Amino acid sequence: MSPSPTHKAPKTLDELKELLKNDTKVKLAGVDVDGVLRGKMMSKDKFLSAVKSDGFGFCSVVFGWDIHDRTYLNELLVSNKANGYRDIDAVIDLSTYRRLPWEKDLPFFLVSFLDPDTKEPLPVDPRGVLATIVKRAEDEGWQCMSGAEFEYFQFKETPESLVEKRFVGLQPLTPGMHGYSVLRPTRNQDYFHDLYDSAADFGIEIEGHHTETGPGVYESALAYTDAARMADNACLYKLVAKSVGIKYGIMPTFMAKPWGDLPGCSGHIHVSLRDQSGRNIFAVTEAEAKAGGRKGAAYDDVKFISQEAEWFLAGLMEGLPDVVPMLCPTINSYKRLLGGEEFWAPDTASYGYDSRAASVRIISAPGVSASATRFEVRVPGADMNPYFAFAAIFALGLRGMANRTALPYGPLGSAGVTRATLAKLPTSLESAVAAFKRNGSAARAVLGDFFVDHFAGTREHELEVHRRAVTSWEVERYMELI
C-alpha cells in the first residue's frame, strides 16, 4: 500500500508533467535490506516513459551485496551469479514526490521493487515488506500509525578525514554530556536549524529537536503519521541529516553504539491502530476512563488501554525475542543492548506503564488523552531499517490480536516479574539470527520463510565478514605481550 502522499504529489500524468515542466532530470531511489537508499539520476524523458510503462529495470545486485557493495559470501536467491544479477522491476511511487533542497531543488521519488516474473512485490524489498503488513491491517479495517525518534552522534569530520584518522581520534560536534540543553545548539545554530528546516522542506515534519546525552548528540522526533509514510520519512531523515551535514563539514552517524563507555543511540518507535472513523482503537472508551480504567484488564498497567491493545501487546511480548534482527540489524547494534539499564537500553521482553526501563512503554491515560494512546517500542537502535522494524512490530501485534493472545506475565516491577524472570532478548547478532531463523519462530509465522531465509542470510554474511576481520582491539591487546 502506498504511504499518505506528500504535499503536491501528483495524481495523474498531466499533473506530473506540470510539476516537472521546468526540470530536465529526476532522482530516484529504492531501499536495500540495510535501509540504505540506492538510486540514480534519470532524464525527465526516461522518467516519464517509466511512469507510463509501470516501471523500469533496476539491477538486482542491490539485494545481492552488503552495505559496502561486497556480494554475499553465500549467494542468496534474489540476486546471484546463476541468474546473472538480473534486473528487477522498479515501480515509481508518485505519492513520494519531493524536491532535494540541498541539491538544486532536484525532483525526487522513491521506488518499490517487484519480481520481474510475477510482478508481485519483491519479498525482500523493505517498502514491499511493510506494505504487505499494512495491507493485512487494512483488510481488518485498521490503519497502522507510527512515529520514530532518532538519537545520533555528530562529528566535525568528512569521509576523507575519517580515513586519514583511521576512524580514531574523531572530533565531536560539541564536548560533554548536555541532554536537553538550550545553550548547546547555539554553538552550531545554523546547522541545528538547517536540519529542522530542510527536513520540513523535504516533507518530513519534526515535532521535537534537541540535544541528547553525549558529546555532539542530537535527538529528532518525527511527527506521527501512517506507518508507510513514517517509514519513508525515517529512512529519508538520515539522508537529510547527512546531506545537510556536508554543507557544514559535519558528519552525523546513526550507528547504535559509536563509543563503548557512552550511551548508545536509540531509534524508538511509537505505534497504534486507528479504525475507519479515525478512532484510536488502543484507547479505552470515555466511560471506561472516567470509571478508573477497563474492567477485566489483566494488570493495572494495562487498564487504560483497550482489550485489542492488550492483545497487541501480548503479541509483542510473545514474539519480540524472535524478531530482534529486524530491530537491531548490525554487529554494533548489540553493543548498545549490552549496556542494559545503565545506558537506557532494554534487553528483556518487558512492558510497563510510562516505563523507560521496559522494552515496551505503555503511553495512555491518565498521562495522555485517549487519541494519543500508543506503545513505544524501545528496543531498536538508530541503525534500524525502519521498514523492517515497523513491519515486525505491527506483524507481531496483529497476530496477537488475531489470536487473542493473553499477556504471558505482568508488567516490569510487578509481583514475581524481575529482570531475572523475564524473557531475555538476544544480545549478539549471532544469537538473534539463530532465534529469527529457527523452525517455528514467530518471525517465520508472521513474515514467511522466503523473507526470513534471505534476511537471515544477509546477517550471517555480516557475521562472517566480522569474524574474518582483525580489529584494533586485538592488535592493541596482543601485539606487544604475546
Short mmCIF file of C-alpha atoms in Angstrom, two decimals:
data_model
loop_
_atom_site.label_atom_id
_atom_site.label_comp_id
_atom_site.label_asym_id
_atom_site.label_seq_id
_atom_site.Cartn_x
_atom_site.Cartn_y
_atom_site.Cartn_z
CA MET A 1 0.00 0.00 0.00
CA SER A 2 1.24 3.49 -0.80
CA PRO A 3 2.04 5.93 2.02
CA SER A 4 -0.03 9.04 2.53
CA PRO A 5 1.03 11.42 -0.25
CA THR A 6 3.42 14.28 0.20
CA HIS A 7 2.39 17.87 -0.44
CA LYS A 8 1.79 18.47 -4.15
CA ALA A 9 2.25 14.77 -5.01
CA PRO A 10 0.77 14.28 -8.50
CA LYS A 11 -2.27 12.06 -9.01
CA THR A 12 -2.18 11.99 -12.81
CA LEU A 13 0.39 12.03 -15.57
CA ASP A 14 -0.71 15.51 -16.56
CA GLU A 15 -0.16 16.80 -13.03
CA LEU A 16 3.26 15.14 -13.03
CA LYS A 17 4.23 16.82 -16.29
CA GLU A 18 3.15 20.18 -14.91
CA LEU A 19 5.27 19.68 -11.78
CA LEU A 20 8.32 18.87 -13.87
CA LYS A 21 7.81 21.41 -16.65
CA ASN A 22 10.98 23.35 -15.75
CA ASP A 23 13.12 20.27 -14.95
CA THR A 24 15.40 18.20 -17.14
CA LYS A 25 16.21 15.38 -14.73
CA VAL A 26 14.87 13.48 -11.72
CA LYS A 27 16.48 11.49 -8.89
CA LEU A 28 15.04 8.11 -7.87
CA ALA A 29 15.89 5.73 -5.03
CA GLY A 30 14.83 2.42 -3.56
CA VAL A 31 15.83 0.93 -0.22
CA ASP A 32 18.10 -2.08 0.36
CA VAL A 33 17.94 -4.51 3.29
CA ASP A 34 20.28 -2.33 5.36
CA GLY A 35 17.96 0.65 4.99
CA VAL A 36 20.40 2.37 2.63
CA LEU A 37 19.00 4.35 -0.30
CA ARG A 38 20.16 3.03 -3.68
CA GLY A 39 19.26 5.01 -6.76
CA LYS A 40 20.19 7.09 -9.76
CA MET A 41 19.57 10.29 -11.63
CA MET A 42 17.40 9.90 -14.71
CA SER A 43 16.48 12.16 -17.60
CA LYS A 44 12.96 13.56 -17.45
CA ASP A 45 12.02 11.87 -20.71
CA LYS A 46 13.10 8.44 -19.49
CA PHE A 47 11.42 9.04 -16.15
CA LEU A 48 8.08 9.93 -17.77
CA SER A 49 8.38 6.89 -20.00
CA ALA A 50 8.95 4.69 -16.94
CA VAL A 51 5.90 6.15 -15.23
CA LYS A 52 3.72 5.43 -18.29
CA SER A 53 5.09 1.88 -18.66
CA ASP A 54 4.76 0.91 -14.99
CA GLY A 55 8.43 0.99 -14.12
CA PHE A 56 11.94 0.33 -15.33
CA GLY A 57 14.66 -2.26 -14.88
CA PHE A 58 16.96 -1.92 -11.85
CA CYS A 59 19.95 -4.17 -11.17
CA SER A 60 19.04 -6.75 -8.53
CA VAL A 61 22.57 -6.68 -7.10
CA VAL A 62 21.35 -4.17 -4.51
CA PHE A 63 19.78 -7.27 -2.90
CA GLY A 64 22.86 -9.39 -3.57
CA TRP A 65 25.55 -7.38 -1.79
CA ASP A 66 26.22 -5.79 1.57
CA ILE A 67 26.45 -2.19 2.74
CA HIS A 68 29.93 -1.88 1.19
CA ASP A 69 28.98 -3.50 -2.15
CA ARG A 70 30.58 -6.86 -1.39
CA THR A 71 28.49 -9.70 -2.81
CA TYR A 72 27.25 -12.12 -0.18
CA LEU A 73 29.71 -14.89 0.64
CA ASN A 74 26.88 -17.41 0.39
CA GLU A 75 24.73 -16.33 -2.51
CA LEU A 76 21.02 -15.83 -1.88
CA LEU A 77 18.01 -16.37 -4.12
CA VAL A 78 17.13 -12.86 -5.27
CA SER A 79 20.39 -11.88 -6.96
CA ASN A 80 23.31 -14.18 -7.70
CA LYS A 81 25.76 -15.41 -10.33
CA ALA A 82 23.34 -18.08 -11.52
CA ASN A 83 20.69 -15.55 -12.52
CA GLY A 84 23.30 -13.09 -13.75
CA TYR A 85 22.33 -10.44 -11.19
CA ARG A 86 19.36 -9.83 -13.46
CA ASP A 87 17.14 -6.78 -13.39
CA ILE A 88 14.16 -6.46 -11.12
CA ASP A 89 11.28 -4.08 -11.78
CA ALA A 90 11.37 -0.67 -10.11
CA VAL A 91 7.95 0.98 -9.88
CA ILE A 92 7.89 4.73 -9.22
CA ASP A 93 5.71 5.80 -6.29
CA LEU A 94 4.32 9.19 -7.31
CA SER A 95 2.92 9.73 -3.81
CA THR A 96 6.51 10.21 -2.56
CA TYR A 97 7.24 13.32 -4.67
CA ARG A 98 9.73 15.66 -3.04
CA ARG A 99 12.47 18.05 -4.05
CA LEU A 100 16.03 17.90 -2.74
CA PRO A 101 16.60 21.37 -1.21
CA TRP A 102 20.35 20.76 -0.85
CA GLU A 103 20.73 19.52 -4.45
CA LYS A 104 19.46 22.31 -6.72
CA ASP A 105 15.84 21.54 -5.81
CA LEU A 106 16.02 18.35 -7.88
CA PRO A 107 12.76 16.33 -8.07
CA PHE A 108 12.93 13.09 -6.08
CA PHE A 109 10.76 9.96 -5.91
CA LEU A 110 11.00 6.62 -4.13
CA VAL A 111 10.52 3.32 -5.93
CA SER A 112 9.32 -0.10 -4.86
CA PHE A 113 10.73 -3.30 -6.33
CA LEU A 114 8.73 -6.08 -7.99
CA ASP A 115 9.62 -9.61 -9.06
CA PRO A 116 10.08 -9.34 -12.86
CA ASP A 117 8.30 -12.67 -13.46
CA THR A 118 5.30 -12.43 -11.16
CA LYS A 119 5.00 -8.62 -10.97
CA GLU A 120 4.33 -9.12 -7.26
CA PRO A 121 6.23 -7.14 -4.58
CA LEU A 122 9.76 -8.47 -4.18
CA PRO A 123 9.57 -10.45 -0.92
CA VAL A 124 12.70 -8.75 0.49
CA ASP A 125 12.06 -5.16 -0.65
CA PRO A 126 11.74 -3.17 2.59
CA ARG A 127 8.95 -0.95 1.29
CA GLY A 128 7.11 -4.00 -0.01
CA VAL A 129 7.50 -5.95 3.23
CA LEU A 130 5.94 -3.14 5.23
CA ALA A 131 3.22 -2.59 2.63
CA THR A 132 2.19 -6.24 2.99
CA ILE A 133 1.77 -5.89 6.76
CA VAL A 134 -0.05 -2.57 6.43
CA LYS A 135 -2.43 -4.23 3.95
CA ARG A 136 -3.02 -7.01 6.49
CA ALA A 137 -4.23 -4.40 8.97
CA GLU A 138 -6.29 -2.55 6.36
CA ASP A 139 -8.10 -5.77 5.49
CA GLU A 140 -9.34 -5.75 9.09
CA GLY A 141 -10.41 -2.11 8.84
CA TRP A 142 -7.43 -0.65 10.70
CA GLN A 143 -4.77 1.91 9.78
CA CYS A 144 -1.24 1.44 11.13
CA MET A 145 0.03 4.65 12.72
CA SER A 146 3.54 5.32 13.95
CA GLY A 147 6.26 7.73 14.93
CA ALA A 148 10.05 7.45 15.18
CA GLU A 149 12.75 9.10 17.26
CA PHE A 150 16.42 9.13 16.30
CA GLU A 151 19.39 9.83 18.54
CA TYR A 152 22.63 10.40 16.65
CA PHE A 153 26.23 11.44 17.27
CA GLN A 154 27.79 14.11 15.07
CA PHE A 155 31.42 14.80 14.30
CA LYS A 156 33.38 17.63 12.72
CA GLU A 157 34.69 15.19 10.13
CA THR A 158 34.41 14.24 6.46
CA PRO A 159 34.67 10.86 4.74
CA GLU A 160 38.27 11.78 3.84
CA SER A 161 39.23 12.77 7.39
CA LEU A 162 37.74 9.54 8.75
CA VAL A 163 40.06 7.53 6.52
CA GLU A 164 43.06 9.74 7.30
CA LYS A 165 42.44 9.34 11.05
CA ARG A 166 41.69 5.62 10.66
CA PHE A 167 38.36 6.26 12.41
CA VAL A 168 40.01 7.18 15.74
CA GLY A 169 40.52 10.49 17.49
CA LEU A 170 37.38 11.95 15.93
CA GLN A 171 36.24 15.42 16.97
CA PRO A 172 32.66 15.52 18.30
CA LEU A 173 30.46 18.43 17.32
CA THR A 174 30.43 19.60 20.95
CA PRO A 175 32.13 18.26 24.10
CA GLY A 176 30.46 16.89 27.21
CA MET A 177 27.07 15.48 28.18
CA HIS A 178 24.31 18.04 27.70
CA GLY A 179 20.90 16.44 27.12
CA TYR A 180 18.03 18.88 26.51
CA SER A 181 20.46 21.80 26.59
CA VAL A 182 19.06 25.14 25.49
CA LEU A 183 22.57 26.58 25.26
CA ARG A 184 24.48 23.94 23.27
CA PRO A 185 22.60 24.22 19.93
CA THR A 186 23.55 27.90 19.84
CA ARG A 187 27.16 26.87 19.12
CA ASN A 188 26.07 25.33 15.81
CA GLN A 189 22.78 27.13 15.33
CA ASP A 190 22.95 27.40 11.53
CA TYR A 191 23.37 23.65 11.25
CA PHE A 192 20.84 22.88 14.01
CA HIS A 193 18.14 25.00 12.38
CA ASP A 194 19.03 23.86 8.86
CA LEU A 195 18.42 20.23 9.87
CA TYR A 196 14.93 21.10 11.02
CA ASP A 197 14.08 23.41 8.13
CA SER A 198 15.50 21.17 5.42
CA ALA A 199 13.55 18.21 6.76
CA ALA A 200 10.36 20.30 6.64
CA ASP A 201 11.15 21.41 3.08
CA PHE A 202 11.63 17.73 2.22
CA GLY A 203 8.21 16.74 3.51
CA ILE A 204 9.37 15.43 6.90
CA GLU A 205 7.75 17.09 9.89
CA ILE A 206 9.87 17.12 13.06
CA GLU A 207 7.88 17.52 16.27
CA GLY A 208 10.86 17.62 18.63
CA HIS A 209 14.53 18.51 18.02
CA HIS A 210 17.09 18.85 20.84
CA THR A 211 20.43 17.77 22.24
CA GLU A 212 20.72 14.37 23.90
CA THR A 213 23.17 12.97 26.43
CA GLY A 214 26.58 12.56 24.82
CA PRO A 215 29.18 14.69 23.03
CA GLY A 216 27.61 16.09 19.87
CA VAL A 217 24.39 14.07 20.18
CA TYR A 218 21.03 15.30 18.88
CA GLU A 219 17.61 13.70 19.05
CA SER A 220 14.96 14.31 16.40
CA ALA A 221 11.40 13.03 16.86
CA LEU A 222 9.45 12.71 13.63
CA ALA A 223 5.75 13.65 13.67
CA TYR A 224 3.24 10.82 13.96
CA THR A 225 1.62 9.65 10.71
CA ASP A 226 0.64 6.45 8.88
CA ALA A 227 3.27 3.72 9.11
CA ALA A 228 4.17 3.60 5.41
CA ARG A 229 4.76 7.37 5.32
CA MET A 230 6.63 7.25 8.63
CA ALA A 231 9.00 4.57 7.36
CA ASP A 232 9.73 6.70 4.29
CA ASN A 233 10.24 9.76 6.50
CA ALA A 234 12.52 7.88 8.90
CA CYS A 235 14.67 6.47 6.11
CA LEU A 236 14.84 9.83 4.35
CA TYR A 237 15.64 11.78 7.52
CA LYS A 238 19.03 10.08 7.59
CA LEU A 239 19.60 11.36 4.06
CA VAL A 240 18.57 14.85 5.20
CA ALA A 241 20.95 14.82 8.16
CA LYS A 242 23.93 13.55 6.17
CA SER A 243 23.27 15.88 3.22
CA VAL A 244 22.84 18.98 5.38
CA GLY A 245 25.89 17.97 7.38
CA ILE A 246 28.03 18.05 4.23
CA LYS A 247 27.37 21.80 3.92
CA TYR A 248 28.86 22.40 7.37
CA GLY A 249 31.69 19.84 7.43
CA ILE A 250 29.71 17.77 9.92
CA MET A 251 29.13 14.01 9.75
CA PRO A 252 26.14 12.56 11.63
CA THR A 253 26.21 8.84 12.35
CA PHE A 254 23.25 6.64 13.14
CA MET A 255 25.42 3.83 14.49
CA ALA A 256 23.82 2.32 17.57
CA LYS A 257 26.94 2.49 19.75
CA PRO A 258 29.91 4.54 18.48
CA TRP A 259 31.62 4.58 21.90
CA GLY A 260 31.76 1.77 24.45
CA ASP A 261 31.69 3.98 27.52
CA LEU A 262 28.82 6.28 26.45
CA PRO A 263 25.09 5.70 25.97
CA GLY A 264 24.13 4.35 22.57
CA CYS A 265 21.74 5.82 20.03
CA SER A 266 18.16 4.61 20.05
CA GLY A 267 15.55 4.54 17.34
CA HIS A 268 12.41 4.35 19.46
CA ILE A 269 9.19 3.54 17.60
CA HIS A 270 5.66 4.60 18.60
CA VAL A 271 2.71 2.58 17.27
CA SER A 272 -1.08 2.48 17.38
CA LEU A 273 -4.05 1.47 15.21
CA ARG A 274 -6.98 3.57 14.02
CA ASP A 275 -10.33 2.38 12.74
CA GLN A 276 -12.03 3.72 9.63
CA SER A 277 -13.59 6.57 11.60
CA GLY A 278 -10.15 7.70 12.78
CA ARG A 279 -10.67 6.47 16.35
CA ASN A 280 -7.59 5.13 18.14
CA ILE A 281 -8.57 1.53 18.89
CA PHE A 282 -5.84 1.23 21.54
CA ALA A 283 -7.70 3.73 23.75
CA VAL A 284 -10.34 2.88 26.35
CA THR A 285 -13.75 4.46 25.99
CA GLU A 286 -14.56 7.74 27.68
CA ALA A 287 -16.80 5.90 30.13
CA GLU A 288 -14.01 3.42 30.99
CA ALA A 289 -11.56 6.27 31.52
CA LYS A 290 -13.95 8.06 33.88
CA ALA A 291 -14.59 4.81 35.76
CA GLY A 292 -10.87 4.43 36.51
CA GLY A 293 -9.99 2.04 33.70
CA ARG A 294 -11.17 -1.02 31.82
CA LYS A 295 -12.81 -3.82 33.75
CA GLY A 296 -11.15 -7.16 33.18
CA ALA A 297 -7.71 -5.71 32.42
CA ALA A 298 -5.02 -8.28 33.17
CA TYR A 299 -2.96 -5.81 35.23
CA ASP A 300 -3.25 -2.24 36.49
CA ASP A 301 -0.64 -1.08 33.98
CA VAL A 302 -2.95 -2.02 31.09
CA LYS A 303 -6.29 -0.87 32.48
CA PHE A 304 -6.21 2.33 30.41
CA ILE A 305 -5.66 0.54 27.10
CA SER A 306 -8.32 -1.39 25.19
CA GLN A 307 -8.63 -5.16 25.08
CA GLU A 308 -7.39 -5.02 21.46
CA ALA A 309 -4.31 -3.11 22.60
CA GLU A 310 -3.69 -5.66 25.34
CA TRP A 311 -3.77 -8.46 22.75
CA PHE A 312 -1.43 -6.43 20.50
CA LEU A 313 0.97 -6.00 23.43
CA ALA A 314 0.79 -9.72 24.22
CA GLY A 315 1.73 -10.47 20.62
CA LEU A 316 4.80 -8.28 21.04
CA MET A 317 5.81 -10.00 24.27
CA GLU A 318 5.33 -13.43 22.71
CA GLY A 319 7.32 -12.76 19.54
CA LEU A 320 9.81 -10.00 20.35
CA PRO A 321 12.81 -12.28 21.05
CA ASP A 322 12.38 -13.85 17.59
CA VAL A 323 12.48 -10.63 15.51
CA VAL A 324 15.37 -8.74 17.07
CA PRO A 325 17.48 -8.70 13.86
CA MET A 326 14.73 -6.58 12.28
CA LEU A 327 15.09 -4.05 15.10
CA CYS A 328 18.83 -4.34 15.69
CA PRO A 329 20.40 -5.38 12.37
CA THR A 330 24.17 -4.87 12.80
CA ILE A 331 27.06 -6.26 14.84
CA ASN A 332 27.25 -2.89 16.59
CA SER A 333 23.53 -2.86 17.49
CA TYR A 334 24.10 -5.32 20.31
CA LYS A 335 26.83 -3.28 21.98
CA ARG A 336 24.01 -0.83 22.79
CA LEU A 337 21.77 -3.59 24.20
CA LEU A 338 24.62 -4.92 26.33
CA GLY A 339 24.57 -1.61 28.20
CA GLY A 340 21.19 -2.54 29.63
CA GLU A 341 19.53 -0.30 32.17
CA GLU A 342 22.78 1.57 32.88
CA PHE A 343 22.59 3.06 29.37
CA TRP A 344 18.79 3.16 28.95
CA ALA A 345 18.79 0.14 26.62
CA PRO A 346 16.20 -2.65 27.13
CA ASP A 347 17.45 -6.22 26.98
CA THR A 348 14.31 -8.10 28.07
CA ALA A 349 10.84 -8.68 26.62
CA SER A 350 9.14 -6.39 29.11
CA TYR A 351 6.44 -3.74 29.36
CA GLY A 352 5.17 -1.15 31.81
CA TYR A 353 3.04 1.95 32.09
CA ASP A 354 5.16 5.01 31.21
CA SER A 355 8.28 2.94 31.93
CA ARG A 356 11.50 3.84 30.14
CA ALA A 357 13.12 0.79 31.72
CA ALA A 358 10.84 -1.57 29.76
CA SER A 359 11.13 -2.74 26.16
CA VAL A 360 7.59 -1.53 25.51
CA ARG A 361 6.44 1.63 27.26
CA ILE A 362 2.67 1.97 27.56
CA ILE A 363 1.59 5.56 26.93
CA SER A 364 -2.06 6.00 27.88
CA ALA A 365 -4.48 7.72 30.23
CA PRO A 366 -4.22 9.15 32.77
CA GLY A 367 -0.96 10.57 31.36
CA VAL A 368 -2.23 11.37 27.86
CA SER A 369 -5.52 11.78 26.03
CA ALA A 370 -7.30 8.80 24.51
CA SER A 371 -6.29 9.81 20.97
CA ALA A 372 -2.60 9.73 21.97
CA THR A 373 -2.70 6.19 23.42
CA ARG A 374 0.15 4.16 21.95
CA PHE A 375 3.08 1.84 22.61
CA GLU A 376 6.69 2.99 22.47
CA VAL A 377 8.95 0.12 21.42
CA ARG A 378 12.36 0.97 22.85
CA VAL A 379 14.45 -1.93 21.54
CA PRO A 380 15.50 -0.58 18.11
CA GLY A 381 18.65 1.46 17.69
CA ALA A 382 19.12 4.39 15.34
CA ASP A 383 20.74 1.92 12.91
CA MET A 384 17.43 0.16 12.28
CA ASN A 385 15.93 -0.26 8.85
CA PRO A 386 12.62 1.45 9.71
CA TYR A 387 10.59 -0.54 7.18
CA PHE A 388 11.64 -3.85 8.70
CA ALA A 389 11.28 -2.60 12.28
CA PHE A 390 7.75 -1.30 11.71
CA ALA A 391 6.79 -4.44 9.79
CA ALA A 392 7.98 -6.72 12.61
CA ILE A 393 6.21 -4.74 15.33
CA PHE A 394 2.87 -4.49 13.55
CA ALA A 395 3.02 -8.10 12.32
CA LEU A 396 3.51 -9.41 15.86
CA GLY A 397 0.85 -7.13 17.30
CA LEU A 398 -1.70 -8.07 14.65
CA ARG A 399 -1.02 -11.75 15.31
CA GLY A 400 -1.63 -11.14 18.99
CA MET A 401 -4.97 -9.52 18.16
CA ALA A 402 -5.98 -12.28 15.75
CA ASN A 403 -5.15 -14.98 18.32
CA ARG A 404 -6.46 -13.00 21.30
CA THR A 405 -3.15 -13.74 22.98
CA ALA A 406 -3.04 -13.33 26.75
CA LEU A 407 -0.19 -11.43 28.36
CA PRO A 408 2.34 -14.08 29.44
CA TYR A 409 3.35 -12.18 32.61
CA GLY A 410 2.87 -8.92 34.39
CA PRO A 411 4.48 -5.54 33.84
CA LEU A 412 8.03 -4.77 34.87
CA GLY A 413 8.25 -4.47 38.64
CA SER A 414 5.03 -6.31 39.43
CA ALA A 415 4.94 -9.29 41.78
CA GLY A 416 7.27 -12.01 40.56
CA VAL A 417 8.42 -10.05 37.50
CA THR A 418 12.08 -9.07 37.59
CA ARG A 419 14.92 -8.88 35.11
CA ALA A 420 15.88 -12.36 36.27
CA THR A 421 12.47 -13.87 35.41
CA LEU A 422 11.76 -12.04 32.14
CA ALA A 423 12.45 -13.44 28.70
CA LYS A 424 15.84 -12.17 27.59
CA LEU A 425 16.42 -10.58 24.23
CA PRO A 426 19.42 -11.78 22.22
CA THR A 427 22.50 -9.70 22.98
CA SER A 428 24.52 -10.61 19.89
CA LEU A 429 23.66 -10.66 16.22
CA GLU A 430 24.62 -14.35 16.10
CA SER A 431 22.12 -15.39 18.78
CA ALA A 432 19.48 -13.04 17.36
CA VAL A 433 19.77 -14.61 13.90
CA ALA A 434 19.58 -18.11 15.38
CA ALA A 435 16.28 -17.24 17.10
CA PHE A 436 15.00 -15.44 14.00
CA LYS A 437 15.62 -18.31 11.56
CA ARG A 438 14.80 -21.33 13.72
CA ASN A 439 11.95 -23.60 12.65
CA GLY A 440 8.69 -22.41 14.12
CA SER A 441 9.94 -18.94 15.02
CA ALA A 442 7.48 -16.07 15.35
CA ALA A 443 9.38 -14.38 12.51
CA ARG A 444 8.58 -17.24 10.14
CA ALA A 445 4.95 -17.23 11.25
CA VAL A 446 4.35 -13.54 10.52
CA LEU A 447 6.84 -12.77 7.72
CA GLY A 448 7.20 -16.01 5.77
CA ASP A 449 10.08 -18.36 5.04
CA PHE A 450 11.43 -16.63 1.93
CA PHE A 451 11.96 -13.32 3.69
CA VAL A 452 13.36 -14.91 6.85
CA ASP A 453 15.82 -17.08 4.94
CA HIS A 454 17.03 -14.16 2.81
CA PHE A 455 17.38 -11.64 5.60
CA ALA A 456 18.99 -14.21 7.91
CA GLY A 457 21.47 -14.95 5.10
CA THR A 458 22.39 -11.28 4.84
CA ARG A 459 23.00 -11.11 8.59
CA GLU A 460 25.07 -14.30 8.52
CA HIS A 461 27.21 -12.65 5.84
CA GLU A 462 27.71 -9.70 8.19
CA LEU A 463 28.76 -12.08 10.96
CA GLU A 464 31.24 -13.88 8.70
CA VAL A 465 32.83 -10.64 7.49
CA HIS A 466 33.21 -9.61 11.13
CA ARG A 467 34.69 -12.98 12.10
CA ARG A 468 37.39 -12.59 9.46
CA ALA A 469 38.31 -9.04 10.47
CA VAL A 470 41.37 -8.31 12.63
CA THR A 471 40.29 -5.49 14.92
CA SER A 472 42.27 -2.71 16.55
CA TRP A 473 41.25 -4.20 19.93
CA GLU A 474 43.07 -7.43 19.07
CA VAL A 475 46.20 -5.62 17.89
CA GLU A 476 46.31 -3.38 20.98
CA ARG A 477 45.72 -6.29 23.34
CA TYR A 478 48.08 -8.90 21.91
CA MET A 479 50.78 -7.39 19.69
CA GLU A 480 53.35 -6.48 22.33
CA LEU A 481 52.81 -9.10 25.03
CA ILE A 482 52.01 -12.30 23.19
#
